[in-house]
Short mmCIF file of C-alpha atoms in Angstrom, two decimals:
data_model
loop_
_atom_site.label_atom_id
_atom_site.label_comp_id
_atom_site.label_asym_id
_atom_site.label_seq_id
_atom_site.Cartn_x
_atom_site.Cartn_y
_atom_site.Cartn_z
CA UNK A 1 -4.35 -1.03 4.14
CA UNK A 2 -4.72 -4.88 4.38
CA UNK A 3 -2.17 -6.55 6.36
CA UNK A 4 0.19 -8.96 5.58
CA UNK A 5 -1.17 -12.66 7.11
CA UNK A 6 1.14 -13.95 10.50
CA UNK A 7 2.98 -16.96 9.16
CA UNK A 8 1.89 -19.69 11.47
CA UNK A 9 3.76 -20.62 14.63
CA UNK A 10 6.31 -23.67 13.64
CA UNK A 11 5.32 -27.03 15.47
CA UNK A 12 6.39 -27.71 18.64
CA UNK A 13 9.08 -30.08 18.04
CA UNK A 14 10.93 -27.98 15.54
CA UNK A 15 10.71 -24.81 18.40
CA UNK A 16 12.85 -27.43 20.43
CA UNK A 17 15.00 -28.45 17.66
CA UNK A 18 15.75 -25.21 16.91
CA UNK A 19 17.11 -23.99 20.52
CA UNK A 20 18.98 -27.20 20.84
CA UNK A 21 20.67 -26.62 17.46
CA UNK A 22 21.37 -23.00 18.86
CA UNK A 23 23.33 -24.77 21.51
CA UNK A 24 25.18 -26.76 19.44
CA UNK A 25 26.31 -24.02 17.64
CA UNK A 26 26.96 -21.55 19.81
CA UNK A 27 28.83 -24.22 21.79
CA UNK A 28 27.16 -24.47 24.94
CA UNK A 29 26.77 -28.31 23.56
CA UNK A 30 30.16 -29.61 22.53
CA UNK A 31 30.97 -32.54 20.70
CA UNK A 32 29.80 -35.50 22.39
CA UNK A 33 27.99 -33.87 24.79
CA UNK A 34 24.33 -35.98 25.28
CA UNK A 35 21.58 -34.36 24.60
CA UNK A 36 18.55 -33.97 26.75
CA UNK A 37 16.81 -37.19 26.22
CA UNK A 38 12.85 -38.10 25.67
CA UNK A 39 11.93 -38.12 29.34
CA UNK A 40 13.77 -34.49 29.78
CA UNK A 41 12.16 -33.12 27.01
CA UNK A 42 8.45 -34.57 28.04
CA UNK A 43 8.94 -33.05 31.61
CA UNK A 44 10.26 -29.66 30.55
CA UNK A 45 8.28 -29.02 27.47
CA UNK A 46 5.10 -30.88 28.91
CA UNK A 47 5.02 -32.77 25.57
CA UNK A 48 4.25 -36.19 24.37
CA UNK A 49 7.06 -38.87 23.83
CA UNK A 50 6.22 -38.85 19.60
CA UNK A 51 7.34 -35.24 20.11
CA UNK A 52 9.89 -35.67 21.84
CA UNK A 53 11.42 -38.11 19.37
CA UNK A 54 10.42 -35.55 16.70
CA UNK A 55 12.64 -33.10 17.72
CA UNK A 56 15.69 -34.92 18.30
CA UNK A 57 14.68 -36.95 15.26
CA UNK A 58 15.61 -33.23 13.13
CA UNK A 59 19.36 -32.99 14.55
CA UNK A 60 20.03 -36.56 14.37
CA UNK A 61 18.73 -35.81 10.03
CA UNK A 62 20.93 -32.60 9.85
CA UNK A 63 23.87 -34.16 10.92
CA UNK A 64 24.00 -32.67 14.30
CA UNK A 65 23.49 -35.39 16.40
CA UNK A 66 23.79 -39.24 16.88
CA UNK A 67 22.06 -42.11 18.18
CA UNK A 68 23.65 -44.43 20.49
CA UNK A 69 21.32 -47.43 21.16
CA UNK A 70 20.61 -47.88 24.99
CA UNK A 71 22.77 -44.62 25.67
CA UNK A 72 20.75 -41.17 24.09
CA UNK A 73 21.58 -38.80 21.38
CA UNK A 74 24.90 -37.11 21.37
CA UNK A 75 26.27 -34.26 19.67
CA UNK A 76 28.51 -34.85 16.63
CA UNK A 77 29.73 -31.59 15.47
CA UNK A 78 32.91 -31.92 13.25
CA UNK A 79 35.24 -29.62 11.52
CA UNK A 80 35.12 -30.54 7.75
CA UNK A 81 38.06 -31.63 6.25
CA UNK A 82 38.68 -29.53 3.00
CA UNK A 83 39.83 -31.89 0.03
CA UNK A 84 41.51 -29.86 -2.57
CA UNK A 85 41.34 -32.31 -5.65
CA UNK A 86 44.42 -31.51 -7.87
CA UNK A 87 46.58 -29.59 -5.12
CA UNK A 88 46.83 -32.84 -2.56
CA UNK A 89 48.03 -34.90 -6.21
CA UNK A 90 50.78 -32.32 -6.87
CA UNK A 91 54.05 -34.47 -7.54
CA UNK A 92 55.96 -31.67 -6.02
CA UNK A 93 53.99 -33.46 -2.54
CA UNK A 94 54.71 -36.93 -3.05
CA UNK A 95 58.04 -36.84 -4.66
CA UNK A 96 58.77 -34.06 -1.74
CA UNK A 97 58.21 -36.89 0.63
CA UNK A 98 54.83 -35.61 2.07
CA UNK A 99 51.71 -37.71 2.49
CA UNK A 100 48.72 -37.01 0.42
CA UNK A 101 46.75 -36.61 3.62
CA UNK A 102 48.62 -33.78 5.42
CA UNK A 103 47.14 -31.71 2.15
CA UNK A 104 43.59 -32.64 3.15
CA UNK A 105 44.29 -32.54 7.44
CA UNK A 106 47.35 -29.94 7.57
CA UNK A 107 47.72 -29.97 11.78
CA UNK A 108 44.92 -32.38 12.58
CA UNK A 109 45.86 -35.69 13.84
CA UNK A 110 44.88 -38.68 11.09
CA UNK A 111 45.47 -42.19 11.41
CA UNK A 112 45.31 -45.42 8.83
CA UNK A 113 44.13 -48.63 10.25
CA UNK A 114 42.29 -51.75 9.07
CA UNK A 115 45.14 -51.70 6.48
CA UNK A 116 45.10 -55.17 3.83
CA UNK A 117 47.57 -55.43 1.48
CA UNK A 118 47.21 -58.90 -0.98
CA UNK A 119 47.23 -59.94 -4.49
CA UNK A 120 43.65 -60.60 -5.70
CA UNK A 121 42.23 -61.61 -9.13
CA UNK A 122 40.66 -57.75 -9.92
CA UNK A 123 36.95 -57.58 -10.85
CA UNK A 124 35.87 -56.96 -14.29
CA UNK A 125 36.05 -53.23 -14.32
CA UNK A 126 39.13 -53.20 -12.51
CA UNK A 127 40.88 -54.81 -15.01
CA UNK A 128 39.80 -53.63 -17.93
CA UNK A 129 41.11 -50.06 -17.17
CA UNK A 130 43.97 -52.30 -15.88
CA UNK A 131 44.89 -54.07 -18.73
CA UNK A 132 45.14 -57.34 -16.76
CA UNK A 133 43.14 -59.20 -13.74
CA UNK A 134 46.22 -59.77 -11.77
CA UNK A 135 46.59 -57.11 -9.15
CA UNK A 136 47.82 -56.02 -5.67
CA UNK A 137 45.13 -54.52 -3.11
CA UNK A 138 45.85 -52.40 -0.52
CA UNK A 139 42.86 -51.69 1.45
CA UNK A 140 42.57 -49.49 4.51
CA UNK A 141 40.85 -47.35 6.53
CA UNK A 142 41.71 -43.20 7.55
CA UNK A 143 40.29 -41.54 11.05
CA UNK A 144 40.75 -37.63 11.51
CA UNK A 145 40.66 -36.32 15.11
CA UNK A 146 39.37 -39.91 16.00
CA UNK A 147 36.47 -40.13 13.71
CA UNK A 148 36.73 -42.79 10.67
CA UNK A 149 36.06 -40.54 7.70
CA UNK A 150 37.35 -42.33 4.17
CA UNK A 151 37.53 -46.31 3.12
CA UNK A 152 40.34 -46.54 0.18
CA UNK A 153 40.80 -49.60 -2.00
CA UNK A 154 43.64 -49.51 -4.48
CA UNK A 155 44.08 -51.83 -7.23
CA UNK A 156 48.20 -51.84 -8.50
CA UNK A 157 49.11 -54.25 -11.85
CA UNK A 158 50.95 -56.53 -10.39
CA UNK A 159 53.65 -57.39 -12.75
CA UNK A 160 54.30 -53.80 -11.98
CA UNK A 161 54.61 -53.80 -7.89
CA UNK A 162 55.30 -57.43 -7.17
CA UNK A 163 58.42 -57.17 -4.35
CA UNK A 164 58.38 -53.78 -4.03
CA UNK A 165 57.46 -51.29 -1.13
CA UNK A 166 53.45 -50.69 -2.35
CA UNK A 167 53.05 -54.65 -0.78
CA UNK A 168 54.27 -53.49 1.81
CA UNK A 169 52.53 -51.93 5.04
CA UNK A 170 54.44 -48.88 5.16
CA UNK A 171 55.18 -47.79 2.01
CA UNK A 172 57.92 -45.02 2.66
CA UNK A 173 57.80 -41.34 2.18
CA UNK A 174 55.44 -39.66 -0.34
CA UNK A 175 53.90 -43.24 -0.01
CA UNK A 176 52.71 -45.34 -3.33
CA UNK A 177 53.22 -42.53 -5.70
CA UNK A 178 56.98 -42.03 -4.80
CA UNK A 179 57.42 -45.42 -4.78
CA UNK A 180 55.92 -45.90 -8.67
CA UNK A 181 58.41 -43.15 -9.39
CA UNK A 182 61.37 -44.96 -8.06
CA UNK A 183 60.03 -47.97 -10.27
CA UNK A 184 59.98 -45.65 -13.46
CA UNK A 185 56.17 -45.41 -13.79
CA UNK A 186 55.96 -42.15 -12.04
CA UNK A 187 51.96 -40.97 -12.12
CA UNK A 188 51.43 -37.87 -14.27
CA UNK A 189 47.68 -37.50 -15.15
CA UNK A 190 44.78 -38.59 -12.37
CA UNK A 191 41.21 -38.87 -13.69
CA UNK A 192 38.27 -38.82 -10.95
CA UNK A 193 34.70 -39.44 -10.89
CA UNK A 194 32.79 -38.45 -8.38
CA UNK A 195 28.99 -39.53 -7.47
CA UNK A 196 26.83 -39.58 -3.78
CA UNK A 197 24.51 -42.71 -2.70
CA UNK A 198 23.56 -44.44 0.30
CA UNK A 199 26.06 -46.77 2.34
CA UNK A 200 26.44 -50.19 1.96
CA UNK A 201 26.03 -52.34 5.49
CA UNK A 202 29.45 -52.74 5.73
CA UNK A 203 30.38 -49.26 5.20
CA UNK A 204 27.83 -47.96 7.70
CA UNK A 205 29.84 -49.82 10.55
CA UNK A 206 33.36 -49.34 9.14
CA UNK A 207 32.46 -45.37 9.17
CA UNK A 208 30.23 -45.52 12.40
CA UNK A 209 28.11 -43.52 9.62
CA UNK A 210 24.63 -41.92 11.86
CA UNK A 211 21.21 -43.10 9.63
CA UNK A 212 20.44 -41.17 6.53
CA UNK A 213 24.37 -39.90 6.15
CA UNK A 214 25.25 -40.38 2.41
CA UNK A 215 28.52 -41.29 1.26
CA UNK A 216 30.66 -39.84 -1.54
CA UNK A 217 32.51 -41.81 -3.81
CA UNK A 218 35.52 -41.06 -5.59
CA UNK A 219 37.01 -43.44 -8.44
CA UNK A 220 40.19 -42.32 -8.66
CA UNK A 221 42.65 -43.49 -11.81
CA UNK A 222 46.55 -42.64 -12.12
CA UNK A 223 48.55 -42.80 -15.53
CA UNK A 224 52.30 -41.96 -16.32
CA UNK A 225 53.04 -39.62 -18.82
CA UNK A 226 52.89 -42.24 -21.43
CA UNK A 227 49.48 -42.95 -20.57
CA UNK A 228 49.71 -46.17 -19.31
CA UNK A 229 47.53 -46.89 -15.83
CA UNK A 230 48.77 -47.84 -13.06
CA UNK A 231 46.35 -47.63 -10.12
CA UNK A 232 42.61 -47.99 -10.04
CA UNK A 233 41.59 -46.36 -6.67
CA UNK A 234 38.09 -46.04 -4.80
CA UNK A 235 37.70 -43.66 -2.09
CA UNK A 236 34.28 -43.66 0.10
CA UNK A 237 33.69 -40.76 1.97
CA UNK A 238 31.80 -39.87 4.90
CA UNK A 239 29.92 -37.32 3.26
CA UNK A 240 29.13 -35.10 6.36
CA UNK A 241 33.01 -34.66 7.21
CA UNK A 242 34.29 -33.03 3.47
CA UNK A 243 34.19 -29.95 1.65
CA UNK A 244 35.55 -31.03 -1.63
CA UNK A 245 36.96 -27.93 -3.81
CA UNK A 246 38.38 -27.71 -7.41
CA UNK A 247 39.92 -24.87 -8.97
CA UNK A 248 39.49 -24.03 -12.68
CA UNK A 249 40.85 -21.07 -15.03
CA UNK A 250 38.29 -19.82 -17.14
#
C-alpha cells in the first residue's frame, strides 16, 4: 500500500511565528506586552537576522502585533467592537436619550476627541445629495478602551442647523439625531455604503493604524420621513477593531 507523501516541514520563521501567536492567544502575551526582538530570536533560535524579521514580520501582517520604531514589536490584541447597522440607528435610542455609540461599546469606555465643528462650502458630492453647498461640519475622532478606532465627518444643510445645538460641541442627549427631531426634521430612513481600501497618510496617524491594516468606509446618509436629507456622514474605520453585522428577514 503506497503511502501518503510527509507534507514538508514549514520554514523556520513561520515555526516561530506560530508559537509566538500561541502566546498571544493563549495569553501568556498580553496586550502590549513586547515581543522578543531580532537579537532574542537570533540567539535562541540560532537563526539569521532576515529570519528573524520574517517571523515577526507574519504577526505584525495578521494583525497581532505592532511596530514601534526604535522600541520593538508589541502585542496588539483587541476585542472587536460589534457594529450592529440598523439596531445602533433605532430612534427608540436617540430619541431615548442614548448615544449611538453605547450600541456599538455597551460597558467599554469610548471617548470623542479631535472634535471640529464649522461651516464649510461642501464638496461636489456632498452637496448634490445635499441639495445645497452650504453646510455645517462636525468632524471628530472616537477611541475605545484607549485605542482610536473610527474618523466621522458629518455634513448638516445649514439653513437647517444654523444656531442650534449640532454647532455646538456637545450636542445634548441622543446627540444630532435628537436634536434634528426637536427641529422637526426627525431622521427616518438611513442609507449606507460600505467599501474597504488602504489609508490615506493622514488617516494612518490619526488611527495609529500598524502597516498593511485596511480601513472600512462607511457613507452614511439620513432622510426624514418625507425624504428630504439631512446629513451626509463618512465613517472610516479601523478595519482590524469591527465586526460589522446586519440582520435580514428572508
Amino acid at each position: 500500500m503506497q503511502q501518503s507523501p510527509v507534507p514538508p516541514e514549514s520554514p523556520i520563521y513561520r515555526r516561530i511565528a506560530d508559537r509566538l501567536r500561541a502566546a498571544i492567544l493563549s495569553g501568556d502575551l498580553q496586550d502590549g506586552d513586547r515581543l522578543p526582538g531580532e537579537n532574542a530570536l537570533m540567539a535562541q533560535h540560532g537563526i539569521a537576522r532576515a529570519t528573524a524579521r520574517q517571523a515577526l514580520s507574519v504577526l505584525i501582517n495578521e494583525g497581532l502585533a505592532v511596530p514601534k520604531r526604535g522600541s520593538g514589536v508589541y502585542v496588539r490584541l483587541f476585542r472587536p467592537i460589534r457594529r450592529h447597522g440598523a439596531g445602533r440607528l433605532s430612534r427608540e435610542r436617540w430619541g431615548g436619550g442614548q448615544a449611538i455609540w453605547d450600541s456599538d461599546t455597551g460597558d467599554r469606555r469610548y471617548t470623542v476627541d479631535e472634535i471640529e465643528i464649522d461651516r464649510e462650502t461642501a464638496d461636489d458630492v456632498v452637496a448634490r445629495v445635499l441639495g445645497g453647498s452650504d453646510v455645517w461640519v462636525r468632524r471628530r475622532r472616537y477611541s475605545v478602551d484607549g485605542r482610536s478606532v473610527q474618523l466621522s465627518v458629518s455634513h448638516f444643510p445649514a439653513h437647517l442647523v444654523e444656531d442650534t445645538a449640532v454647532t455646538r460641541r456637545d450636542t445634548g442627549p441622543g446627540g444630532v439625531y435628537a436634536r434634528l427631531a426637536e427641529l422637526g426634521h426627525a431622521p427616518a430612513h438611513f442609507t449606507e455604503e460600505i467599501r474597504a481600501r488602504m489609508p490615506h497618510p493622514h488617516e494612518t496617524v490619526q488611527l495609529d493604524l500598524p502597516a498593511g491594516t485596511p480601513v472600512i468606509v462607511i457613507a452614511r446618509t439620513a432622510y426624514t420621513s418625507a425624504g428630504v436629507p439631512v446629513e451626509v456622514n463618512e465613517m472610516i474605520l479601523d478595519a482590524a477593531s469591527y465586526v460589522l453585522q446586519y440582520d435580514f428577514d428572508a
